[in-house]
XYZ file of C-alpha atoms in Angstrom:
654
model
C -14.174 10.244 1.980
C -14.729 13.072 4.395
C -15.045 10.929 7.528
C -11.901 9.224 8.735
C -9.051 11.003 7.081
C -6.943 11.057 10.202
C -8.232 13.299 12.961
C -11.904 13.061 13.838
C -13.371 15.914 15.800
C -16.658 15.451 17.521
C -16.863 18.653 19.553
C -20.227 20.309 19.007
C -20.503 23.961 17.992
C -22.720 26.111 20.201
C -25.979 27.054 18.517
C -25.621 30.725 17.615
C -29.205 31.202 16.501
C -30.125 34.143 14.314
C -27.686 36.987 14.770
C -26.458 40.064 13.024
C -23.725 39.376 10.487
C -20.735 40.755 12.355
C -17.240 39.805 13.344
C -18.720 37.338 15.824
C -20.226 35.324 12.953
C -16.833 34.928 11.320
C -15.355 34.040 14.699
C -18.014 31.365 15.187
C -17.272 30.045 11.687
C -13.548 29.906 12.504
C -14.292 28.027 15.717
C -16.405 25.498 13.816
C -13.706 25.131 11.163
C -11.016 24.511 13.784
C -13.263 21.804 15.271
C -13.633 20.160 11.831
C -17.348 21.079 11.664
C -17.018 22.048 8.013
C -20.724 21.954 7.118
C -21.588 24.309 9.993
C -18.569 26.511 9.238
C -19.532 26.847 5.564
C -23.018 28.110 6.427
C -21.589 30.641 8.879
C -18.945 31.855 6.412
C -21.561 32.317 3.693
C -23.765 34.336 6.026
C -20.880 36.698 6.780
C -19.497 36.955 3.238
C -21.306 40.102 2.033
C -20.437 42.233 5.051
C -16.975 40.847 5.764
C -14.048 43.241 5.776
C -11.773 40.514 4.385
C -13.822 38.702 1.747
C -10.716 36.937 0.367
C -10.232 35.190 3.697
C -13.889 34.105 3.767
C -13.638 32.755 0.200
C -10.490 30.824 1.138
C -12.226 29.252 4.101
C -15.298 28.361 2.036
C -13.092 26.706 -0.571
C -11.349 24.651 2.121
C -14.653 23.719 3.794
C -16.090 22.303 0.583
C -12.811 20.640 -0.328
C -12.744 18.885 3.053
C -16.386 17.839 2.605
C -15.513 16.521 -0.861
C -17.985 18.845 -2.598
C -15.649 19.406 -5.535
C -18.026 21.606 -7.547
C -18.548 24.088 -4.717
C -14.834 23.921 -3.906
C -13.994 24.849 -7.511
C -16.533 27.693 -7.398
C -15.056 29.382 -4.334
C -11.414 28.584 -5.070
C -11.728 30.135 -8.548
C -12.626 33.426 -6.829
C -9.665 33.058 -4.471
C -7.032 32.522 -7.194
C -8.460 35.454 -9.196
C -7.062 37.736 -6.499
C -3.405 38.826 -6.794
C -3.182 38.441 -3.009
C -4.167 34.754 -2.994
C -1.737 32.573 -0.980
C 0.374 30.238 -3.133
C -1.119 27.011 -1.804
C -4.566 27.914 -3.153
C -3.319 27.452 -6.707
C -2.687 23.832 -5.744
C -6.083 23.466 -4.071
C -7.776 24.927 -7.150
C -5.893 22.554 -9.457
C -7.006 19.636 -7.286
C -10.646 20.707 -7.555
C -10.369 21.106 -11.334
C -8.840 17.639 -11.711
C -11.557 16.109 -9.524
C -14.127 17.688 -11.828
C -12.421 16.230 -14.916
C -11.065 19.560 -16.166
C -7.571 18.241 -16.786
C -6.193 20.943 -19.101
C -7.116 23.695 -16.655
C -5.778 21.615 -13.750
C -2.446 21.196 -15.539
C -2.238 24.977 -16.003
C -2.817 25.693 -12.297
C -0.450 22.969 -11.120
C 2.121 24.738 -13.314
C 1.384 28.092 -11.690
C 1.790 26.525 -8.267
C 5.014 24.782 -9.310
C 6.589 28.096 -10.339
C 5.989 29.491 -6.856
C 6.575 26.371 -4.719
C 9.816 24.939 -6.075
C 10.391 22.714 -3.049
C 7.109 20.771 -3.426
C 7.551 17.797 -5.801
C 3.844 16.998 -5.999
C 3.011 19.498 -8.729
C 5.655 18.160 -11.116
C 4.331 14.614 -10.678
C 0.745 15.792 -11.186
C 1.684 17.645 -14.389
C 3.606 14.684 -15.767
C 0.636 12.406 -15.101
C -1.787 14.755 -16.854
C 0.537 15.044 -19.854
C 0.437 11.261 -20.179
C -3.119 10.736 -19.018
C -3.755 8.226 -21.821
C -1.538 5.715 -19.987
C -4.125 5.429 -17.193
C -6.604 4.000 -19.705
C -4.312 1.451 -21.392
C -5.620 -1.587 -19.453
C -9.237 -0.462 -19.106
C -10.571 -3.176 -21.439
C -9.357 -5.852 -18.984
C -11.733 -4.695 -16.242
C -15.424 -5.048 -15.549
C -16.884 -3.092 -12.636
C -20.353 -2.795 -11.130
C -21.881 -0.777 -8.320
C -23.144 -3.074 -5.571
C -26.886 -3.167 -4.849
C -26.431 -3.014 -1.069
C -25.172 0.595 -1.145
C -27.309 3.033 0.848
C -28.137 6.737 0.407
C -25.374 7.406 2.952
C -21.672 6.588 2.999
C -20.607 2.992 2.279
C -16.886 2.310 2.053
C -13.780 0.253 2.892
C -15.000 -3.321 2.333
C -13.131 -6.252 3.891
C -13.668 -9.734 2.473
C -15.174 -12.046 5.102
C -16.793 -15.481 4.747
C -17.071 -15.000 0.975
C -19.012 -11.796 1.570
C -17.940 -8.365 2.778
C -17.898 -6.287 5.953
C -17.815 -2.524 5.445
C -18.312 0.833 7.157
C -21.587 2.672 6.611
C -23.428 5.744 7.865
C -26.885 4.154 7.275
C -29.251 4.008 10.287
C -28.522 1.017 12.477
C -31.890 0.646 14.142
C -30.578 2.241 17.353
C -31.777 5.612 16.089
C -32.130 7.135 19.548
C -28.494 6.455 20.442
C -26.990 7.942 17.270
C -25.946 11.528 16.617
C -24.590 13.307 13.579
C -20.878 13.609 12.906
C -19.879 17.269 12.761
C -17.510 17.031 9.783
C -20.221 17.174 7.110
C -23.313 16.413 9.199
C -23.350 12.821 7.992
C -24.095 10.041 10.466
C -21.596 8.173 12.591
C -20.252 4.963 11.101
C -21.076 1.367 11.953
C -19.876 -1.929 10.501
C -22.246 -3.890 8.271
C -22.036 -7.322 6.692
C -23.293 -8.666 3.372
C -23.152 -12.441 3.183
C -22.353 -14.433 0.058
C -25.032 -14.169 -2.647
C -27.037 -11.757 -0.487
C -28.180 -8.329 -1.628
C -28.927 -6.751 1.747
C -26.692 -5.626 4.612
C -27.093 -6.362 8.301
C -25.326 -4.932 11.338
C -22.055 -6.781 11.942
C -21.702 -8.154 15.489
C -23.677 -5.620 17.474
C -21.568 -5.935 20.646
C -18.478 -4.672 18.764
C -20.268 -1.414 17.948
C -20.214 1.821 19.907
C -22.381 4.896 19.358
C -19.448 6.554 17.592
C -17.272 5.597 14.611
C -16.239 2.026 13.781
C -14.296 2.041 10.565
C -11.917 0.139 8.284
C -10.880 -3.344 9.402
C -8.936 -6.383 8.193
C -9.367 -10.082 8.971
C -6.506 -12.591 9.271
C -5.564 -16.036 10.599
C -8.289 -17.799 8.586
C -10.742 -15.051 9.585
C -10.394 -15.987 13.238
C -8.873 -12.623 14.128
C -9.551 -9.023 13.160
C -7.941 -5.612 13.548
C -10.304 -2.636 13.303
C -10.475 1.159 13.589
C -12.461 2.885 16.324
C -12.789 6.330 17.884
C -10.790 7.003 21.017
C -13.323 6.358 23.769
C -13.110 6.145 27.540
C -15.845 3.831 28.699
C -18.875 5.149 26.844
C -17.597 8.683 26.360
C -15.407 10.154 23.639
C -11.900 11.048 24.716
C -10.402 14.210 23.216
C -6.920 15.656 23.026
C -5.913 19.164 24.096
C -7.292 20.558 20.827
C -10.701 18.982 21.315
C -10.048 16.297 18.695
C -11.067 12.667 19.128
C -8.383 10.506 17.542
C -8.602 7.115 15.879
C -7.186 3.943 17.394
C -6.660 0.337 16.307
C -7.934 -2.678 18.224
C -7.484 -6.437 17.837
C -10.143 -9.072 18.539
C -10.534 -12.841 18.279
C -13.486 -14.953 17.172
C -15.316 -16.659 20.036
C -16.341 -19.508 17.745
C -20.042 -18.599 17.977
C -20.244 -15.666 15.603
C -19.014 -13.119 18.120
C -15.709 -11.424 18.915
C -13.847 -11.340 22.181
C -10.541 -10.367 23.817
C -10.527 -6.855 22.332
C -7.013 -5.452 22.797
C -5.549 -2.034 21.880
C -2.647 -1.644 19.468
C 0.705 -0.915 21.127
C 1.061 2.468 19.419
C -2.403 3.923 19.973
C -2.200 7.479 21.271
C -4.442 10.226 22.593
C -2.311 12.739 20.645
C -2.404 11.301 17.121
C -4.491 8.876 15.077
C -3.719 5.362 13.888
C -6.220 3.587 11.657
C -6.979 1.878 8.337
C -5.171 -1.428 9.009
C -3.704 -3.908 6.520
C -2.295 -7.133 7.967
C -0.741 -10.282 6.535
C -2.416 -13.641 7.017
C -0.264 -14.807 9.941
C -0.555 -11.481 11.752
C 3.157 -10.659 11.825
C 3.157 -7.570 9.587
C 0.808 -4.603 10.018
C 0.570 -1.498 7.825
C -1.571 1.452 8.924
C -2.202 5.156 8.330
C -1.273 7.785 10.896
C -0.691 11.493 11.389
C 1.925 10.917 14.101
C 4.743 13.449 14.360
C 7.660 13.107 11.961
C 5.659 12.077 8.897
C 6.028 13.395 5.365
C 2.492 14.716 4.950
C -1.018 14.997 6.326
C -1.191 11.238 6.874
C 1.441 8.596 6.085
C 1.587 4.822 5.905
C 3.692 2.999 8.507
C 4.764 -0.629 8.945
C 5.393 -2.667 12.110
C 6.556 -6.262 12.649
C 5.397 -8.596 15.406
C 8.244 -9.380 17.812
C 7.043 -11.931 20.323
C 3.994 -10.395 21.987
C 4.953 -6.855 20.986
C 5.094 -4.822 17.794
C 8.291 -3.181 16.542
C 8.463 0.590 16.449
C 6.506 2.072 13.509
C 8.613 2.654 10.397
C 7.501 5.225 7.841
C 7.226 3.587 4.404
C 9.166 6.509 2.962
C 9.014 8.721 -0.098
C 8.299 5.885 -2.539
C 4.847 5.680 -0.939
C 4.213 8.758 1.200
C 3.861 12.365 0.037
C 3.052 15.774 1.489
C -0.606 14.836 0.986
C -2.696 11.973 2.363
C -1.879 8.263 2.123
C -4.447 5.901 3.633
C -6.669 2.816 3.249
C -3.932 0.195 2.672
C -4.524 -3.485 1.914
C -2.189 -6.418 1.322
C -2.900 -8.587 -1.721
C -0.345 -11.337 -2.420
C 3.047 -9.554 -2.729
C 1.513 -6.124 -3.304
C 0.369 -3.241 -1.153
C -2.629 -1.280 -2.431
C -3.337 2.138 -0.963
C -4.942 5.502 -1.735
C -3.090 8.789 -2.196
C -3.977 12.317 -3.252
C -0.329 13.409 -3.428
C 0.755 11.500 -6.557
C -0.055 11.844 -10.210
C -3.451 10.470 -11.109
C -6.937 11.111 -12.400
C -8.066 13.310 -9.507
C -8.988 13.057 -5.821
C -7.707 9.935 -4.101
C -6.322 7.385 -6.566
C -5.461 3.767 -5.770
C -1.814 2.769 -6.179
C -0.071 -0.601 -6.271
C 3.273 -0.962 -4.474
C 5.259 -4.114 -5.252
C 6.828 -5.576 -2.107
C 9.989 -7.595 -1.675
C 9.960 -10.650 0.561
C 11.186 -8.428 3.387
C 8.326 -5.949 2.830
C 10.523 -3.283 1.308
C 8.854 -1.113 -1.332
C 10.099 -2.044 -4.792
C 7.993 -0.063 -7.253
C 4.786 2.022 -7.142
C 2.232 2.345 -9.948
C -1.137 4.035 -10.386
C -3.546 1.192 -11.272
C -5.449 3.429 -13.691
C -8.959 3.516 -15.053
C -11.618 2.141 -14.519
C -10.719 1.431 -10.874
C -9.580 5.051 -10.564
C -11.681 8.018 -11.644
C -11.552 11.793 -11.286
C -13.244 11.477 -7.861
C -12.067 9.700 -4.695
C -11.238 6.006 -5.173
C -9.840 3.951 -2.288
C -10.135 0.855 -0.109
C -9.359 -1.860 -2.672
C -9.422 -5.460 -1.406
C -8.941 -8.782 -3.180
C -8.400 -12.407 -2.189
C -7.057 -13.600 -5.527
C -4.093 -11.520 -6.623
C -6.100 -8.567 -7.951
C -8.229 -10.668 -10.326
C -11.459 -9.700 -8.591
C -12.435 -7.781 -5.506
C -14.046 -4.623 -4.191
C -13.191 -0.954 -3.895
C -14.834 2.333 -2.908
C -15.543 5.281 -5.194
C -17.353 8.612 -5.149
C -17.539 8.725 -8.975
C -21.334 9.060 -9.164
C -21.648 11.724 -6.467
C -18.587 13.306 -4.886
C -20.556 13.643 -1.641
C -21.322 9.925 -1.453
C -19.038 6.891 -1.313
C -20.226 3.600 -2.786
C -18.780 0.085 -2.932
C -18.002 -1.471 -6.317
C -17.080 -4.976 -7.430
C -14.444 -5.585 -10.109
C -13.229 -8.474 -12.229
C -10.103 -8.421 -14.371
C -8.930 -10.561 -17.271
C -5.683 -12.345 -16.466
C -3.297 -14.944 -17.833
C -1.234 -17.034 -15.443
C 1.481 -19.621 -15.934
C 1.830 -22.321 -13.247
C 4.827 -24.629 -13.455
C 6.900 -27.207 -11.657
C 10.558 -28.232 -12.106
C 11.122 -32.007 -11.903
C 14.036 -34.445 -11.849
C 13.998 -36.157 -15.258
C 14.721 -39.619 -13.774
C 12.944 -39.703 -10.431
C 10.157 -37.261 -11.308
C 10.773 -35.622 -7.912
C 10.390 -31.816 -7.564
C 13.618 -29.781 -7.735
C 13.471 -26.886 -5.246
C 15.512 -23.756 -5.904
C 15.828 -24.254 -9.673
C 16.108 -21.120 -11.805
C 13.350 -20.682 -14.377
C 13.476 -18.227 -17.281
C 10.410 -17.276 -19.278
C 11.302 -15.278 -22.394
C 9.545 -13.685 -25.344
C 10.853 -11.400 -28.063
C 10.940 -8.403 -25.753
C 10.770 -9.696 -22.165
C 12.692 -11.931 -19.801
C 11.005 -13.028 -16.578
C 13.005 -14.822 -13.883
C 11.522 -17.036 -11.199
C 13.076 -19.395 -8.668
C 11.219 -22.629 -7.900
C 9.962 -22.954 -4.335
C 10.553 -25.742 -1.855
C 8.014 -27.884 -3.692
C 9.591 -27.162 -7.083
C 6.732 -24.958 -8.242
C 6.851 -21.488 -9.764
C 4.254 -19.037 -10.971
C 4.148 -16.142 -13.418
C 1.020 -14.073 -12.878
C -0.232 -11.579 -15.455
C 1.797 -12.986 -18.317
C 0.870 -11.332 -21.621
C -0.659 -13.229 -24.561
C 1.936 -14.437 -27.069
C 4.598 -17.099 -27.523
C 6.948 -17.752 -24.624
C 10.034 -19.966 -24.200
C 10.487 -21.603 -20.789
C 13.829 -23.008 -19.645
C 15.177 -24.189 -16.312
C 18.626 -24.592 -14.811
C 20.042 -25.850 -11.516
C 23.558 -26.459 -10.281
C 24.749 -30.024 -11.104
C 21.933 -30.396 -13.655
C 21.931 -29.883 -17.407
C 20.065 -26.843 -18.658
C 16.679 -27.927 -19.944
C 15.801 -27.446 -23.567
C 13.420 -24.545 -23.988
C 9.766 -25.466 -23.759
C 7.510 -23.245 -25.855
C 4.005 -22.273 -24.845
C 1.464 -19.993 -26.477
C -0.742 -17.770 -24.305
C -4.065 -16.994 -25.991
C -6.911 -14.718 -24.931
C -9.598 -17.384 -24.472
C -7.688 -19.284 -21.759
C -6.606 -17.750 -18.450
C -4.364 -20.397 -16.803
C -1.598 -22.634 -18.157
C 0.341 -25.552 -16.686
C 3.887 -26.535 -17.635
C 6.479 -29.076 -16.421
C 10.212 -28.459 -16.765
C 12.503 -31.510 -16.529
C 16.193 -31.294 -15.602
C 18.727 -34.106 -16.032
C 21.573 -34.612 -13.532
C 25.175 -34.181 -14.660
C 27.348 -37.226 -13.921
C 30.630 -35.324 -14.180
C 31.168 -31.614 -14.371
C 34.136 -29.240 -14.154
C 35.055 -27.843 -10.778
C 34.839 -24.297 -12.121
C 31.266 -24.680 -13.409
C 29.848 -21.146 -13.236
C 26.817 -20.182 -11.221
C 23.703 -21.507 -12.996
C 22.155 -18.067 -13.073
C 25.296 -16.426 -14.462
C 25.648 -19.248 -16.976
C 22.116 -18.876 -18.232
C 22.225 -15.093 -18.448
C 25.457 -15.336 -20.408
C 23.808 -17.747 -22.820
C 20.894 -15.405 -23.513
C 22.788 -12.113 -23.392
C 22.657 -11.820 -27.175
C 18.875 -11.466 -26.915
C 17.799 -7.831 -26.602
C 15.125 -8.920 -24.144
C 17.735 -10.113 -21.668
C 18.812 -6.629 -20.635
C 16.967 -6.888 -17.351
C 13.662 -5.752 -18.841
C 11.538 -7.818 -16.462
C 14.074 -9.774 -14.477
C 12.181 -10.791 -11.348
C 11.794 -7.501 -9.486
C 11.291 -8.477 -5.858
C 12.822 -11.952 -6.272
C 15.867 -13.189 -4.391
C 18.748 -13.985 -6.743
C 19.941 -17.571 -6.670
C 23.286 -16.609 -5.198
C 24.112 -18.062 -1.803
C 23.686 -15.663 1.114
C 26.935 -14.542 2.624
C 27.456 -15.315 6.305
C 29.275 -13.649 9.191
C 30.968 -14.550 12.450
C 29.249 -13.651 15.703
C 29.134 -9.882 16.290
C 31.261 -9.265 13.170
C 30.679 -7.529 9.845
C 33.947 -8.591 8.188
C 33.483 -10.494 4.922
C 34.606 -14.100 4.741
C 36.433 -15.460 1.684
C 33.323 -17.435 0.690
C 31.295 -14.259 0.958
C 33.644 -12.422 -1.384
C 33.259 -15.248 -3.912
C 29.473 -14.865 -3.892
C 29.828 -11.101 -4.296
C 32.058 -11.701 -7.306
C 29.252 -13.772 -8.846
C 26.868 -10.901 -8.203
C 29.263 -8.525 -9.973
C 29.210 -10.788 -13.012
C 25.429 -10.772 -13.186
C 25.205 -7.003 -12.734
C 27.783 -6.459 -15.477
C 25.714 -8.572 -17.858
C 22.528 -6.755 -16.892
C 23.245 -3.049 -16.406
C 19.627 -2.194 -15.549
C 19.477 -4.271 -12.367
C 19.371 -2.471 -9.020
C 20.189 -4.843 -6.165
C 19.178 -4.651 -2.522
C 21.758 -5.964 -0.037
C 19.564 -7.063 2.883
C 21.601 -7.930 5.973
C 20.410 -9.691 9.126
C 21.614 -10.715 12.568
C 20.937 -13.606 14.899
C 18.593 -13.189 17.857
C 21.336 -12.522 20.382
C 21.887 -9.006 21.688
C 19.569 -5.987 21.841
C 17.283 -5.026 18.997
C 18.774 -1.563 18.416
C 22.321 -2.917 18.540
C 21.448 -5.677 16.075
C 19.926 -3.143 13.701
C 23.191 -1.194 13.676
C 25.231 -4.400 13.309
C 23.156 -5.512 10.317
C 23.679 -2.138 8.663
C 27.458 -2.500 9.113
C 27.239 -5.894 7.399
C 25.250 -4.439 4.501
C 27.770 -1.597 4.232
C 30.680 -4.094 4.127
C 29.146 -5.879 1.130
C 28.383 -2.517 -0.473
C 31.968 -1.267 -0.001
C 33.408 -4.473 -1.497
C 31.240 -4.202 -4.624
C 31.975 -0.485 -5.084
C 35.729 -1.086 -4.696
C 35.393 -3.674 -7.488
C 33.963 -0.995 -9.763
C 30.205 -1.291 -9.274
C 28.167 1.913 -9.607
C 26.973 2.666 -6.039
C 23.639 3.962 -7.404
C 22.805 0.364 -8.370
C 23.140 -0.910 -4.792
C 20.850 -0.445 -1.789
C 22.498 -1.654 1.456
C 19.799 -2.164 4.103
C 20.172 -3.522 7.606
C 17.129 -5.432 8.874
C 18.415 -6.299 12.344
C 16.877 -9.388 13.916
C 13.368 -8.723 12.537
C 13.395 -11.374 9.771
C 15.244 -14.491 10.946
C 15.912 -17.272 8.456
C 15.282 -19.704 11.314
C 12.676 -19.073 14.021
C 13.937 -20.504 17.286
C 13.644 -19.828 21.021
C 16.747 -21.651 22.280
C 18.786 -21.418 19.095
C 21.741 -23.681 18.392
C 24.927 -22.155 17.012
C 24.050 -23.547 13.574
C 20.702 -21.755 13.722
C 22.351 -18.531 14.861
C 24.764 -18.870 11.938
C 21.945 -19.197 9.408
C 20.446 -15.956 10.701
C 23.727 -13.976 10.381
C 23.521 -13.295 6.637
C 23.184 -10.913 3.693
C 20.753 -11.763 0.881
C 20.518 -10.224 -2.585
C 17.207 -9.068 -4.062
C 16.344 -7.310 -7.318
C 14.620 -4.175 -6.003
C 14.297 -2.102 -9.165
C 15.288 -1.694 -12.801
C 16.976 1.409 -14.182
C 15.237 3.130 -17.080
C 16.733 2.595 -20.507
């Protein structure tokens, strides 16, 4: 993974020839190191090691060279000599622990993370790494559900970051392209520059992907969208046919968009709004309609070496990049994101895992806020670098990249995973018509899962565990349905169920909220304590609305907040996001501040009523996510956009 990890330097080191091992050799090695030519720097450092006045410095640099080239065995060798010195800088204990973990030496890695933690109290990474290694068995708990295989189209070079395209894959590779005379080596580790290759469905060989998109430098990770009619891809910063470098001699990465020309080619190549000559942006993940983009960057103001950022399409422009925050980003590297259903998958070396880059799953709310982050474990992750996971079917099958066979070589793997899924629909018992917005509760002895039926009355529970489950539905002005029982068994992956609701002819005016009513009915069940209560789902409480340019709560809004209080009292583990929005009138920055005032007003009301403020997350979203898309909006449409919605964003630990 030593190629694209944020800044790419292509400056060539002057050939020093054979020379006496002197200070000038170390100086040449330092120059090569500063220009990211780690392979060249390592050879120069080794040649100066015996005669160097400061051998500790040379050993440090050798350890960093091999770590950056992903040669974990050589990195461990040199870093072990560094940490043996009482004068070793603190950060090398962390580097050494990383190398040990990548080589599967977990007990020793835990020891050295502990040594680093004692000296670097303000760095939270070590504590998370230690905790993960103490509970390393948890990474293997689901391993029997997976089957993986190394793909036959891998080459002796680097093959990584697949994107699913036309039932095959497009990926980056350092294999020769046929234009041998036009290619040069990439200084980082003397591997070749990267091109994009395609493997078609049921094919075992790779061919160059759309030759006219290629340059003689790096083309890297990409993502297709809009029914594969559009693509966003990573490329070196070039000016015409020449590399463009910043003041430090570094060629940065940039993102570009292109459209299919309908004849197998790509046209209308356009740069991303936030490309820069001073920092890199790359590794794109984009939703199907092209309105949400997540990417990796080392722009100023980040939390680590490279962070993940999100932008939203606003007309023909993208919103300003927003850092995804500490739930995702660390002081290390976060990169190679992909969007799969309602989840973000990405690679990180700053969180607890099995070693190197591990792949993590971040659950997303409907507004693309981060809900919860988990390491997806073995066998997708290993002690080496694992990254670039993609899937078209909710993580049931797909591809990823791993250096597990040889830390110096990335290969593409295919995976399949056992799954059990419940598909249902809520229907009117008399007309047999779908009932949109009905609440559905799926319960077992130790879990409660909440779903709300969509506009077509359907709901889905993915990854439901084998066992016996009770399914019940409820909707305002309808009788609660009798529980329907279904048994999930291991030899069947998908299940269908219909839930019928009968209308109520007469009902009391003070009929409680259906959701509150149902939760009250099941509150005697230990499983109903919010154990799995629809994290990321919007609660079936009406949004609260506001007057134009106001954040004051209306009486109707206070009534909905009182319902929310009742639910949160019944379920003390729920953590609720208060997501507030504005209409499309006014400036974007002003609307963002106005929406935050609205979220704060709802927050203050709930806290004054006795709610623990730690269970509330007031978040202003401005005008970025309208309930109604409109150009010349009516007042009714503006009113629908001025709202606060309530989403389960997390669950407190027992």
